[in-house]
GROMACS .gro file of C-alpha atoms in nm:
model
  304
    1MET     CA    1   3.556  11.785 -21.175
    2LEU     CA    2   3.173  11.842 -21.155
    3GLY     CA    3   2.977  11.552 -21.000
    4CYS     CA    4   2.744  11.366 -21.214
    5TRP     CA    5   2.446  11.530 -21.088
    6ARG     CA    6   2.580  11.886 -21.102
    7ALA     CA    7   2.703  11.819 -21.460
    8THR     CA    8   2.362  11.703 -21.556
    9THR     CA    9   2.201  11.996 -21.417
   10VAL     CA   10   2.426  12.243 -21.603
   11ILE     CA   11   2.392  12.109 -21.955
   12ALA     CA   12   2.070  11.895 -21.944
   13ALA     CA   13   1.872  12.180 -22.114
   14GLY     CA   14   1.894  12.118 -22.496
   15SER     CA   15   2.194  11.870 -22.466
   16GLY     CA   16   2.027  11.551 -22.330
   17TRP     CA   17   2.247  11.315 -22.506
   18TRP     CA   18   2.566  11.501 -22.373
   19ALA     CA   19   2.437  11.480 -22.021
   20ARG     CA   20   2.371  11.126 -22.030
   21CYS     CA   21   2.740  11.057 -22.185
   22LEU     CA   22   2.910  11.280 -21.918
   23ARG     CA   23   2.707  11.129 -21.638
   24GLY     CA   24   2.809  10.789 -21.770
   25ARG     CA   25   3.171  10.866 -21.790
   26CYS     CA   26   3.176  10.994 -21.418
   27CYS     CA   27   3.009  10.694 -21.282
   28CYS     CA   28   3.220  10.466 -21.506
   29ARG     CA   29   3.534  10.640 -21.346
   30ARG     CA   30   3.396  10.607 -21.000
   31ARG     CA   31   3.322  10.233 -21.048
   32LEU     CA   32   3.687  10.189 -21.188
   33LEU     CA   33   3.827  10.352 -20.879
   34LEU     CA   34   3.621  10.123 -20.636
   35SER     CA   35   3.713   9.840 -20.842
   36MET     CA   36   4.088   9.916 -20.820
   37ALA     CA   37   4.075   9.983 -20.452
   38LYS     CA   38   3.903   9.643 -20.389
   39SER     CA   39   4.133   9.443 -20.615
   40LYS     CA   40   4.438   9.609 -20.466
   41PHE     CA   41   4.373   9.673 -20.103
   42GLU     CA   42   4.097   9.461 -19.978
   43TYR     CA   43   4.345   9.186 -19.901
   44VAL     CA   44   4.397   9.323 -19.573
   45ARG     CA   45   4.065   9.191 -19.447
   46ASP     CA   46   4.233   8.859 -19.469
   47PHE     CA   47   4.429   8.947 -19.138
   48GLU     CA   48   4.104   8.967 -18.939
   49ALA     CA   49   4.067   8.678 -18.701
   50ASP     CA   50   3.728   8.494 -18.724
   51ASP     CA   51   3.597   8.525 -18.362
   52THR     CA   52   3.244   8.405 -18.416
   53CYS     CA   53   3.114   8.266 -18.124
   54LEU     CA   54   2.985   7.882 -18.127
   55PRO     CA   55   2.604   7.844 -18.195
   56ASN     CA   56   2.353   7.730 -17.931
   57CYS     CA   57   2.561   7.850 -17.642
   58TRP     CA   58   2.516   8.115 -17.381
   59ILE     CA   59   2.734   8.414 -17.437
   60VAL     CA   60   2.862   8.571 -17.115
   61VAL     CA   61   3.036   8.902 -17.111
   62ARG     CA   62   3.189   8.971 -16.783
   63LEU     CA   63   3.306   9.338 -16.726
   64ASP     CA   64   3.550   9.439 -16.434
   65GLY     CA   65   3.653   9.775 -16.327
   66ARG     CA   66   4.028   9.848 -16.400
   67ASN     CA   67   4.236   9.930 -16.111
   68PHE     CA   68   3.931   9.992 -15.910
   69HIS     CA   69   4.095   9.973 -15.563
   70ARG     CA   70   4.288  10.298 -15.650
   71PHE     CA   71   3.993  10.461 -15.815
   72SER     CA   72   3.778  10.382 -15.487
   73GLU     CA   73   4.054  10.553 -15.290
   74GLN     CA   74   4.094  10.849 -15.497
   75HIS     CA   75   3.702  10.919 -15.495
   76GLU     CA   76   3.668  10.841 -15.129
   77PHE     CA   77   3.430  10.537 -15.156
   78LYS     CA   78   3.285  10.428 -14.805
   79LYS     CA   79   3.421  10.098 -14.669
   80PRO     CA   80   3.333   9.823 -14.674
   81ASN     CA   81   3.037   9.919 -14.906
   82ASP     CA   82   2.926  10.253 -15.072
   83ASP     CA   83   2.570  10.233 -15.173
   84ARG     CA   84   2.635  10.515 -15.437
   85ALA     CA   85   2.893  10.320 -15.616
   86LEU     CA   86   2.687   9.994 -15.611
   87HIS     CA   87   2.357  10.185 -15.734
   88LEU     CA   88   2.564  10.360 -16.005
   89MET     CA   89   2.712  10.020 -16.123
   90THR     CA   90   2.346   9.882 -16.148
   91LYS     CA   91   2.227  10.187 -16.345
   92CYS     CA   92   2.494  10.134 -16.603
   93ALA     CA   93   2.410   9.777 -16.631
   94GLN     CA   94   2.046   9.855 -16.683
   95THR     CA   95   2.146  10.115 -16.953
   96VAL     CA   96   2.348   9.831 -17.126
   97MET     CA   97   2.065   9.585 -17.108
   98GLU     CA   98   1.813   9.844 -17.239
   99GLU     CA   99   2.048   9.969 -17.513
  100LEU     CA  100   2.195   9.634 -17.633
  101GLU     CA  101   1.994   9.340 -17.777
  102ASP     CA  102   1.930   8.995 -17.649
  103ILE     CA  103   2.059   9.023 -17.284
  104ALA     CA  104   1.859   8.761 -17.095
  105VAL     CA  105   1.977   8.831 -16.739
  106ALA     CA  106   2.275   9.022 -16.586
  107TYR     CA  107   2.449   8.979 -16.225
  108GLY     CA  108   2.680   9.224 -16.058
  109GLN     CA  109   2.862   9.267 -15.748
  110SER     CA  110   3.141   9.513 -15.625
  111ASP     CA  111   3.304   9.661 -15.962
  112GLU     CA  112   3.196   9.365 -16.184
  113TYR     CA  113   2.895   9.284 -16.383
  114SER     CA  114   2.817   8.976 -16.593
  115PHE     CA  115   2.584   8.997 -16.909
  116VAL     CA  116   2.416   8.681 -17.040
  117PHE     CA  117   2.323   8.679 -17.409
  118LYS     CA  118   2.058   8.439 -17.526
  119LYS     CA  119   2.177   8.113 -17.666
  120LYS     CA  120   2.019   8.190 -18.017
  121SER     CA  121   2.119   8.554 -18.049
  122ARG     CA  122   2.229   8.643 -18.386
  123TRP     CA  123   2.339   9.000 -18.276
  124PHE     CA  124   2.634   9.115 -18.488
  125LYS     CA  125   2.653   8.750 -18.626
  126ARG     CA  126   2.786   8.647 -18.276
  127ARG     CA  127   3.128   8.805 -18.316
  128ALA     CA  128   3.298   8.800 -17.990
  129SER     CA  129   3.472   9.145 -18.033
  130LYS     CA  130   3.158   9.322 -18.103
  131PHE     CA  131   2.992   9.184 -17.787
  132MET     CA  132   3.289   9.285 -17.572
  133THR     CA  133   3.327   9.617 -17.717
  134HIS     CA  134   2.976   9.736 -17.732
  135VAL     CA  135   2.919   9.608 -17.348
  136VAL     CA  136   3.247   9.805 -17.223
  137SER     CA  137   3.190  10.126 -17.421
  138GLN     CA  138   2.808  10.148 -17.311
  139PHE     CA  139   2.889  10.071 -16.962
  140ALA     CA  140   3.197  10.318 -16.934
  141SER     CA  141   3.014  10.606 -17.106
  142SER     CA  142   2.709  10.555 -16.893
  143TYR     CA  143   2.933  10.541 -16.571
  144VAL     CA  144   3.066  10.909 -16.663
  145PHE     CA  145   2.712  11.016 -16.762
  146TYR     CA  146   2.537  10.913 -16.450
  147TRP     CA  147   2.820  10.984 -16.207
  148LYS     CA  148   2.665  11.304 -16.088
  149ASP     CA  149   2.333  11.153 -16.009
  150TYR     CA  150   2.483  10.931 -15.738
  151PHE     CA  151   2.790  11.121 -15.631
  152LYS     CA  152   2.621  11.472 -15.624
  153ASP     CA  153   2.898  11.717 -15.523
  154GLN     CA  154   3.178  11.470 -15.541
  155GLN     CA  155   3.388  11.541 -15.868
  156LEU     CA  156   3.480  11.274 -16.100
  157LEU     CA  157   3.875  11.315 -16.089
  158TYR     CA  158   3.947  11.097 -16.385
  159PRO     CA  159   3.751  10.855 -16.624
  160PRO     CA  160   3.710  10.507 -16.482
  161GLY     CA  161   3.859  10.205 -16.699
  162PHE     CA  162   3.689   9.872 -16.753
  163ASP     CA  163   3.797   9.543 -16.933
  164ALA     CA  164   3.595   9.244 -17.031
  165ARG     CA  165   3.618   8.889 -17.120
  166ILE     CA  166   3.380   8.650 -17.299
  167VAL     CA  167   3.301   8.298 -17.200
  168LEU     CA  168   3.052   8.043 -17.373
  169TYR     CA  169   2.845   7.805 -17.178
  170PRO     CA  170   2.665   7.520 -17.384
  171SER     CA  171   2.404   7.414 -17.115
  172ASN     CA  172   2.166   7.570 -16.886
  173GLN     CA  173   2.342   7.387 -16.588
  174ASN     CA  174   2.666   7.548 -16.703
  175LEU     CA  175   2.521   7.898 -16.698
  176LYS     CA  176   2.346   7.840 -16.354
  177ASP     CA  177   2.678   7.726 -16.220
  178TYR     CA  178   2.866   8.017 -16.335
  179LEU     CA  179   2.600   8.277 -16.176
  180SER     CA  180   2.626   8.064 -15.846
  181TRP     CA  181   3.006   8.088 -15.876
  182ARG     CA  182   2.984   8.467 -15.895
  183GLN     CA  183   2.722   8.503 -15.602
  184ALA     CA  184   2.934   8.272 -15.388
  185ASP     CA  185   3.236   8.502 -15.457
  186CYS     CA  186   3.019   8.792 -15.357
  187HIS     CA  187   2.944   8.640 -15.025
  188ILE     CA  188   3.306   8.546 -14.973
  189ASN     CA  189   3.459   8.877 -15.056
  190ASN     CA  190   3.175   9.088 -14.863
  191LEU     CA  191   3.217   8.880 -14.537
  192TYR     CA  192   3.597   8.934 -14.554
  193ASN     CA  193   3.584   9.300 -14.621
  194THR     CA  194   3.308   9.367 -14.348
  195VAL     CA  195   3.529   9.218 -14.082
  196PHE     CA  196   3.837   9.373 -14.224
  197TRP     CA  197   3.711   9.708 -14.221
  198MET     CA  198   3.543   9.687 -13.868
  199LEU     CA  199   3.885   9.576 -13.742
  200VAL     CA  200   4.045   9.875 -13.910
  201GLN     CA  201   3.754  10.122 -13.827
  202ARG     CA  202   3.646  10.037 -13.495
  203SER     CA  203   3.922   9.839 -13.347
  204GLY     CA  204   4.209  10.062 -13.465
  205LEU     CA  205   4.399   9.801 -13.614
  206THR     CA  206   4.620   9.893 -13.936
  207PRO     CA  207   4.538   9.720 -14.273
  208VAL     CA  208   4.847   9.505 -14.215
  209GLN     CA  209   4.733   9.386 -13.878
  210ALA     CA  210   4.370   9.313 -13.984
  211GLN     CA  211   4.498   9.118 -14.258
  212ASP     CA  212   4.735   8.916 -14.011
  213ARG     CA  213   4.430   8.871 -13.786
  214LEU     CA  214   4.214   8.726 -14.052
  215GLN     CA  215   4.462   8.511 -14.205
  216GLY     CA  216   4.369   8.139 -14.197
  217THR     CA  217   4.006   8.216 -14.057
  218LEU     CA  218   3.698   8.049 -14.176
  219ALA     CA  219   3.355   8.173 -14.247
  220GLY     CA  220   3.240   8.075 -13.897
  221ASP     CA  221   3.534   8.264 -13.739
  222LYS     CA  222   3.464   8.585 -13.937
  223ASN     CA  223   3.094   8.562 -13.828
  224GLU     CA  224   3.208   8.510 -13.450
  225ILE     CA  225   3.434   8.816 -13.470
  226LEU     CA  226   3.152   9.039 -13.601
  227PHE     CA  227   2.914   8.923 -13.353
  228SER     CA  228   3.129   8.906 -13.028
  229GLU     CA  229   3.340   9.219 -13.090
  230PHE     CA  230   3.095   9.450 -13.283
  231ASN     CA  231   2.754   9.303 -13.229
  232ILE     CA  232   2.689   9.251 -13.573
  233ASN     CA  233   2.505   8.967 -13.712
  234TYR     CA  234   2.621   8.910 -14.071
  235ASN     CA  235   2.275   8.762 -14.180
  236ASN     CA  236   2.125   9.108 -14.109
  237GLU     CA  237   2.356   9.281 -14.344
  238PRO     CA  238   2.160   9.434 -14.651
  239LEU     CA  239   2.103   9.173 -14.924
  240MET     CA  240   2.253   9.392 -15.184
  241TYR     CA  241   2.602   9.352 -15.016
  242ARG     CA  242   2.557   8.990 -14.939
  243LYS     CA  243   2.390   8.861 -15.247
  244GLY     CA  244   2.484   9.122 -15.521
  245THR     CA  245   2.240   9.240 -15.781
  246VAL     CA  246   2.041   9.048 -16.043
  247LEU     CA  247   1.886   9.222 -16.335
  248VAL     CA  248   1.571   9.074 -16.497
  249TRP     CA  249   1.315   9.171 -16.746
  250GLN     CA  250   0.969   9.224 -16.583
  251LYS     CA  251   0.637   9.358 -16.691
  252VAL     CA  252   0.558   9.640 -16.471
  253ASN     CA  253   0.230   9.856 -16.440
  254GLU     CA  254   0.301  10.242 -16.487
  255VAL     CA  255   0.044  10.490 -16.404
  256MET     CA  256   0.054  10.807 -16.626
  257THR     CA  257  -0.126  11.115 -16.654
  258LYS     CA  258  -0.300  11.177 -16.996
  259LYS     CA  259  -0.510  11.459 -17.119
  260ILE     CA  260  -0.810  11.369 -17.298
  261LYS     CA  261  -1.116  11.545 -17.453
  262LEU     CA  262  -1.439  11.386 -17.339
  263PRO     CA  263  -1.749  11.399 -17.547
  264LYS     CA  264  -1.967  11.697 -17.505
  265GLU     CA  265  -1.695  11.869 -17.311
  266ALA     CA  266  -1.506  12.163 -17.439
  267GLU     CA  267  -1.179  12.139 -17.222
  268GLU     CA  268  -0.940  11.871 -17.183
  269LYS     CA  269  -0.935  11.684 -16.865
  270GLU     CA  270  -0.643  11.494 -16.705
  271VAL     CA  271  -0.710  11.097 -16.633
  272GLU     CA  272  -0.481  10.848 -16.518
  273VAL     CA  273  -0.381  10.574 -16.750
  274THR     CA  274  -0.234  10.229 -16.648
  275ARG     CA  275   0.013  10.094 -16.902
  276THR     CA  276   0.221   9.773 -16.890
  277ARG     CA  277   0.564   9.777 -17.019
  278THR     CA  278   0.875   9.551 -16.981
  279LYS     CA  279   1.162   9.705 -16.780
  280VAL     CA  280   1.491   9.602 -16.636
  281VAL     CA  281   1.432   9.533 -16.276
  282PRO     CA  282   1.707   9.483 -15.994
  283LEU     CA  283   1.664   9.210 -15.757
  284HIS     CA  284   1.876   9.116 -15.446
  285CYS     CA  285   1.800   8.763 -15.400
  286ASP     CA  286   1.960   8.422 -15.395
  287ILE     CA  287   2.012   8.265 -15.721
  288ILE     CA  288   2.213   7.938 -15.616
  289GLY     CA  289   1.888   7.769 -15.530
  290ASP     CA  290   1.597   7.663 -15.749
  291GLN     CA  291   1.351   7.923 -15.631
  292PHE     CA  292   1.488   8.213 -15.851
  293TRP     CA  293   1.478   7.991 -16.158
  294GLU     CA  294   1.140   7.861 -16.103
  295GLU     CA  295   1.006   8.222 -16.053
  296TYR     CA  296   1.177   8.330 -16.405
  297PRO     CA  297   1.176   8.036 -16.625
  298GLU     CA  298   1.174   8.251 -16.942
  299ILE     CA  299   1.533   8.303 -16.888
  300LEU     CA  300   1.629   7.954 -16.966
  301ALA     CA  301   1.344   7.938 -17.228
  302GLU     CA  302   1.439   7.699 -17.523
  303ASP     CA  303   1.372   7.986 -17.759
  304SER     CA  304   1.639   8.206 -17.584
   0.00000   0.00000   0.00000
């Protein structure tokens, strides 16, 4: 059957009233079909669960690598920390912040990243499923896309998997405590892994022997092992390993070269132009104390 616009084109010349009639019948039929479909099938929408996040709460989406222990072994990650993998994770997180709306701050360590959406965000009507799926899909696709930029000749053997959860925090203090918890976890895990892999790589212990050696030890014991046996002062380890990575929005001055044509001159001339733009910047610093929050008060601003 000819569409409305095609039928009108064919018989419009000399038969205006018939064209209008035919067009009306086609449109009526389409509306009837849509009406039938709505009344007969739209009931299935009632099965969708309401997953709207509570208002005036910080929305935190925490993303974790799925089975990354195996993934890191298959792709020969350096132990205890692989700068390539850490920088790739940060690049993916930056991409998420730049592509998705309303992310105030993000924090990452190892194979996880937490994205904090503003308290007053109305993005996708605050549907939890939208927040999680958009963050995970953007992050995972970025991981594959940027892999070659960080691992060069190391082939990606299979696509990585990520999962996510969403947690709501009603107060600023709740949010600060959550991020402090993740940074404390980074310190605990990295201290253990640093000692563990020194025992394996430099002392020749098997993984089981190294695990037995560290069983029941406290932070002070691990620091003593590093210093006395391997001459390593843990406090001198890179901040990225010990503190993780915080992503914040910062105004950055960028110098660009621009061609302009000056008055009374025939040829264009290249000049340097400084422009200010807001970018996602990685920091390796303490977020448990007050200094970070005093330097970036806009993160917890009331209009967030």
